[in-house]
Short mmCIF file of C-alpha atoms in Angstrom, two decimals:
data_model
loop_
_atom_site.label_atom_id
_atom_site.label_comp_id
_atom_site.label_asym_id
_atom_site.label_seq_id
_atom_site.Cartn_x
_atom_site.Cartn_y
_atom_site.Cartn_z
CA UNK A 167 -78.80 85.97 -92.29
CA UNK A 168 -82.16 84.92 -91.48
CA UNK A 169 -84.63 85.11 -93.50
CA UNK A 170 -87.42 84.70 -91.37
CA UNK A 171 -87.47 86.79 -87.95
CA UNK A 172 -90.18 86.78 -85.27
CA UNK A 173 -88.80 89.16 -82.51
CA UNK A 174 -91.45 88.43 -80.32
CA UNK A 175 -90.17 85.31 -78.02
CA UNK A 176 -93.21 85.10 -76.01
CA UNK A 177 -96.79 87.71 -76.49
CA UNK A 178 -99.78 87.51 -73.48
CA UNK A 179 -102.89 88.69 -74.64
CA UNK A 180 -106.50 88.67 -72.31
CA UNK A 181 -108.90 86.21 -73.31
CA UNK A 182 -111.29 87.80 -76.16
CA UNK A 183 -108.98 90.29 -77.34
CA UNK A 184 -107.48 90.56 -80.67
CA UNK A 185 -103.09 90.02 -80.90
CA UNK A 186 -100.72 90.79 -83.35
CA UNK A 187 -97.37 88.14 -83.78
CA UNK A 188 -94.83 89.99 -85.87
CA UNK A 189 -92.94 88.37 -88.54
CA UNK A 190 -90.45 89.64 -91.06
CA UNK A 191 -88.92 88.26 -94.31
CA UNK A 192 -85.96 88.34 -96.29
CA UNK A 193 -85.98 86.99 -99.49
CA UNK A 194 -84.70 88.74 -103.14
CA UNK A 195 -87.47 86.23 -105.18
CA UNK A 196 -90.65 88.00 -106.37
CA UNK A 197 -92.48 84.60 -106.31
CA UNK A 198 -93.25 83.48 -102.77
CA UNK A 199 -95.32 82.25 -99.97
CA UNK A 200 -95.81 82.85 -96.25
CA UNK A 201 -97.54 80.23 -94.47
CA UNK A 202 -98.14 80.84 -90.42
CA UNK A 203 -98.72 77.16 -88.09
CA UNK A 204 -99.40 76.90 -84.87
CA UNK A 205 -98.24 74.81 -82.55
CA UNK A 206 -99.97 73.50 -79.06
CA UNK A 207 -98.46 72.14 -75.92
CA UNK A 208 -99.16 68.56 -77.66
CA UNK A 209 -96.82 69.19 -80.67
CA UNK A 210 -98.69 68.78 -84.18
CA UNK A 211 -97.91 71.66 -86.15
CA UNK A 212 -101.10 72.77 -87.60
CA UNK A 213 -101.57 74.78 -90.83
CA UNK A 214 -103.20 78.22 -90.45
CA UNK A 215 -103.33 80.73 -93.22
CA UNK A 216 -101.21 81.48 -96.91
CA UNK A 217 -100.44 84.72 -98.25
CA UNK A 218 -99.01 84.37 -101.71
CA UNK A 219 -96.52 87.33 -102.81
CA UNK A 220 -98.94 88.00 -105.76
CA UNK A 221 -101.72 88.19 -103.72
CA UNK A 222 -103.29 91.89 -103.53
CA UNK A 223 -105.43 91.45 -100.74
CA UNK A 224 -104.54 90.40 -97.17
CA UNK A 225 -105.76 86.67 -96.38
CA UNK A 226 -107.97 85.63 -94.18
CA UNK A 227 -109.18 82.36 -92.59
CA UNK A 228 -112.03 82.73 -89.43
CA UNK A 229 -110.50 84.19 -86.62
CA UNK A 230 -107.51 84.57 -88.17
CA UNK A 231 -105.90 87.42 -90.91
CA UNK A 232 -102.52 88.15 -91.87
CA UNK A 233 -101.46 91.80 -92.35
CA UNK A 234 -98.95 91.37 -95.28
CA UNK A 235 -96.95 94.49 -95.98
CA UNK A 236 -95.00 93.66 -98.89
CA UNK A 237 -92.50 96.48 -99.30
CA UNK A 238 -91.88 96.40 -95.51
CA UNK A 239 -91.44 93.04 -96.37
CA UNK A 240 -94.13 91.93 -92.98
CA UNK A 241 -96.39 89.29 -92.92
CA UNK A 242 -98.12 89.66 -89.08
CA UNK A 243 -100.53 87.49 -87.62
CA UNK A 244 -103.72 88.91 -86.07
CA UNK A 245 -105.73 86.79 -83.74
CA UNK A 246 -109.15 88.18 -83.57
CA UNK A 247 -110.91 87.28 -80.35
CA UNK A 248 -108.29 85.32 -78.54
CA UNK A 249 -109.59 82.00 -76.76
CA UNK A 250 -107.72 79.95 -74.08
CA UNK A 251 -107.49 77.12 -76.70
CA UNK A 252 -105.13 79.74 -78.84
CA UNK A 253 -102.33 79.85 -76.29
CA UNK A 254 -99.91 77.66 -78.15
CA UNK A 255 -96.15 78.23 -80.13
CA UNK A 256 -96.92 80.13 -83.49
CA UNK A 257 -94.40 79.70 -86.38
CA UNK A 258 -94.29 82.02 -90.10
CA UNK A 259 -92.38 80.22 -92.51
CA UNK A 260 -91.43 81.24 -95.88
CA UNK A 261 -91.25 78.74 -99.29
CA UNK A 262 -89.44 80.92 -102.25
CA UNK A 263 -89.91 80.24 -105.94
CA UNK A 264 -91.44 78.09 -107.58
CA UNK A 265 -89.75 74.38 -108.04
CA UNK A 266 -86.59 73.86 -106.33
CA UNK A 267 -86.66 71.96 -102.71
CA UNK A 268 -89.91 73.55 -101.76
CA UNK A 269 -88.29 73.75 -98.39
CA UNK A 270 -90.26 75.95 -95.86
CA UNK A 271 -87.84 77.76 -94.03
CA UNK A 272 -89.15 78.70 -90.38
CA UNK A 273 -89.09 81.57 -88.14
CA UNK A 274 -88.19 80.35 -84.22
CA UNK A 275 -91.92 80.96 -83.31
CA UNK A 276 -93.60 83.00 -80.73
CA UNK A 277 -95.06 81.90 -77.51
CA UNK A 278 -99.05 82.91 -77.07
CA UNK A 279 -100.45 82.79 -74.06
CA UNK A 280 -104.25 83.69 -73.70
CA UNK A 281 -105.04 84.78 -69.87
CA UNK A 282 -108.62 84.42 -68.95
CA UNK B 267 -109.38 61.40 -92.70
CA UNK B 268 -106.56 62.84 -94.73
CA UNK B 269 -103.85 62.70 -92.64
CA UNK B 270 -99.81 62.60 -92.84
CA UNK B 271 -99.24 59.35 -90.48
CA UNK B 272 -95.68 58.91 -88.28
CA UNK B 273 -94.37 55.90 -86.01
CA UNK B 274 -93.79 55.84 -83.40
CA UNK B 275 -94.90 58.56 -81.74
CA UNK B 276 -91.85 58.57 -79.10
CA UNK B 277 -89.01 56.79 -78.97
CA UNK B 278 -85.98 56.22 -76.78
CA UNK B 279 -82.92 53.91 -77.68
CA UNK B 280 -79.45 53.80 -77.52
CA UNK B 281 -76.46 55.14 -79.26
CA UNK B 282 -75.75 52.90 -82.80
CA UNK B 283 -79.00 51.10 -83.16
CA UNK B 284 -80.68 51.17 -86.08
CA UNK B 285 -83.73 52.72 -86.09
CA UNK B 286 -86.73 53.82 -89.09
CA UNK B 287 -89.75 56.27 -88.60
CA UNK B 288 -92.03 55.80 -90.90
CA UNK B 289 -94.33 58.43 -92.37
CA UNK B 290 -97.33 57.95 -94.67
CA UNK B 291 -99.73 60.25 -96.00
CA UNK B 292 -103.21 59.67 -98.02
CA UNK B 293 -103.74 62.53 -99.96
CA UNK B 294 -102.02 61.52 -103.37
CA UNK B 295 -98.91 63.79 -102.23
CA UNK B 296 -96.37 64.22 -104.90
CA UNK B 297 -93.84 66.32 -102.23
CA UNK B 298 -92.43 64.41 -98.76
CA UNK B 299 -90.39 65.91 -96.12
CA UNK B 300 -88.42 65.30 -93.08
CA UNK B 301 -87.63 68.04 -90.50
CA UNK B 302 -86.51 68.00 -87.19
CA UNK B 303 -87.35 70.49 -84.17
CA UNK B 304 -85.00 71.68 -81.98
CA UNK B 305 -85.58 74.45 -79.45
CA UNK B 306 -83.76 78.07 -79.60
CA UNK B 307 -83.05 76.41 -83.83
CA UNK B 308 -86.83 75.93 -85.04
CA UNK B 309 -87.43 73.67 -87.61
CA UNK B 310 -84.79 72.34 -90.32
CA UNK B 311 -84.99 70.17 -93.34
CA UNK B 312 -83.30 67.06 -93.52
CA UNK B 313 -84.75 65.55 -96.80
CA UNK B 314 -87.24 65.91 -99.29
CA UNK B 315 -88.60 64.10 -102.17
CA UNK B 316 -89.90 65.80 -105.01
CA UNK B 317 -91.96 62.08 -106.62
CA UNK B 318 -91.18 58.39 -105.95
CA UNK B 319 -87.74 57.43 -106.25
CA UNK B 320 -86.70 61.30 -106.68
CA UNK B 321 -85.02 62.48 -102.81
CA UNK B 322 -82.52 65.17 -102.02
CA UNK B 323 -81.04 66.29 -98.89
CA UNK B 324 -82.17 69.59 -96.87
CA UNK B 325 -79.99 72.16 -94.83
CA UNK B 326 -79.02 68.64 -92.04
CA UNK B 327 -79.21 64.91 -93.85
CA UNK B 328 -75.87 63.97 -92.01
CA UNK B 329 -76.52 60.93 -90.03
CA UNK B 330 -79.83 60.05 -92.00
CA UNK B 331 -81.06 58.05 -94.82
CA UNK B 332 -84.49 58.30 -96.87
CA UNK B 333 -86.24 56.62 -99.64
CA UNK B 334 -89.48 56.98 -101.55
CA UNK B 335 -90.07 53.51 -102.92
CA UNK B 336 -93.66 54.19 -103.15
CA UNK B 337 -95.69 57.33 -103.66
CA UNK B 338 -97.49 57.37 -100.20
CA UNK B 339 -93.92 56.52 -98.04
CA UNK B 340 -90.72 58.43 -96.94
CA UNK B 341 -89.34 56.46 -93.87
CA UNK B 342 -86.35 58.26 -92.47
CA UNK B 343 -83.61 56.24 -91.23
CA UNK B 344 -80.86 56.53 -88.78
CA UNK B 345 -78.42 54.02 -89.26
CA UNK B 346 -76.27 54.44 -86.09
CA UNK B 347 -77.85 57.06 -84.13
CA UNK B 348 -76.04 59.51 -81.89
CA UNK B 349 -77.35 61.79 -78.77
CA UNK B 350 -76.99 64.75 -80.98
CA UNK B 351 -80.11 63.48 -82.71
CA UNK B 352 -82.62 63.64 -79.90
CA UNK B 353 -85.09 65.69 -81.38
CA UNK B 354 -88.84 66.17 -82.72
CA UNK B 355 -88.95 64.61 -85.93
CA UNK B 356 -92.15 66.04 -88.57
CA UNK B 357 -92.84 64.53 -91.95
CA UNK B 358 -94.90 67.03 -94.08
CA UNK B 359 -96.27 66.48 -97.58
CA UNK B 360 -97.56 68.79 -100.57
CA UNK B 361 -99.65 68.45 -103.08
CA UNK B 362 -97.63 69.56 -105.70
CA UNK B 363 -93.78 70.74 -106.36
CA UNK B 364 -93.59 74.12 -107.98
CA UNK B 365 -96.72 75.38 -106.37
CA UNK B 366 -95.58 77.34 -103.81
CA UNK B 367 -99.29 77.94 -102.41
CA UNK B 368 -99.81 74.55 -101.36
CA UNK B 369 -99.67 74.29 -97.63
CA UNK B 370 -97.15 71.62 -96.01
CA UNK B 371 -99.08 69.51 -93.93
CA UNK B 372 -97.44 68.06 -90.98
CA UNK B 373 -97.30 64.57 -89.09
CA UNK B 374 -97.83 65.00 -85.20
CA UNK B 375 -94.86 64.35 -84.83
CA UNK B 376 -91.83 61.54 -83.54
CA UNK B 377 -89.99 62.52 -80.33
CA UNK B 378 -86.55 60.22 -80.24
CA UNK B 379 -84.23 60.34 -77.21
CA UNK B 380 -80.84 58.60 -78.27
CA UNK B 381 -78.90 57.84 -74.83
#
């Protein structure tokens, strides 16, 4: 099963207006964290924002805010503002536990594209 | 400039030769990792090291080779590559193992074509 899902392949959103990408988790481990990276056409995977499974309030970095819903087990995106210079591949990725391989396991990503 | 440092940045070489990508980070990183991209499959772990001379393999090592000699390397090595491993290559370091709120912070990448 996978444990992360982003069921949005591809999301178009008008330049200046806020966007949600979905993602869902799976995991049975109370201690976790859920990292979202974006991706642009020129491949670097950038780091965006952390939500830790303790955390009681939803993060938030600029333009950027994750709505974390834990017992829907939900950790969306929100894009505030869109610019053209957002339109990239956006990936949530879970790392469980604490210890252990520290592996982030990824969702497939979602496709942004900001129209002007 | 803290940075996580790959080479090269693309590649393309034949089936069986040898070839090493080395990755290098300056932040003091006590966690290394290799994953590769693939599309429709994301990103997967090949290997990680947890400290120097401490590696162990992710969810696809077959076909590679790692080592951690030194705290600020983790080449990744493909002793006799095959198509199948024509992919985006990232190496990603951490801060700190256990500490699941450290961000993973990602090379720009290695893009090998094995004909």
């Amino acid at each position: 099963a996978q444990k992360i899902t982003q069921t949005q392949p591809g999301m178009f959103v008008q330049e200046k207006e806020a966007v949600t990408l979905d993602c869902t988790y799976d995991t049975s481990d109370p201690s976790y964290g859920l990292f979202w990276y974006k991706q642009p056409s020129s491949g670097e995977m950038i780091f965006l924002i952390y939500q830790g499974s303790y955390d009681q309030q939803n993060a938030t970095e600029g333009r950027y805010s994750l709505n974390f819903q834990k017992a829907r087990k939900s950790a969306n995106l929100v894009i505030s503002a869109s610019q053209l210079g957002d339109s990239a591949m956006y990936f949530c990725a879970m790392r469980e536990g604490q210890g252990g391989s520290e592996k982030l396991v990824f969702g497939k990503g979602t496709k942004l594209t900001v129209n002007p | 400039e803290a940075q996580v440092t790959q080479n090269p940045r693309y590649l393309i070489t034949v089936t069986g030769k040898k070839l090493t990508v080395t990755c290098s980070q300056n932040m003091n990183h006590e966690y290394m990792s290799w994953y590769r991209q693939d599309p429709g499959l994301g990103l997967r772990q090949i290997y990680y090291s947890m400290n120097v001379e401490v590696t162990d393999k992710g969810d696809v090592p077959e076909g590679y080779k790692v080592s951690r000699k030194e705290k600020r390397n983790f080449p990744l090595i493909l002793e006799s590559p095959s198509p199948n491993q024509t992919s985006l290559y990232f190496c990603a370091s951490s801060l700190s193992p256990g500490r699941h709120n450290q961000p993973q912070h990602f090379g720009d990448g290695t893009r090998l074509s094995i004909l």
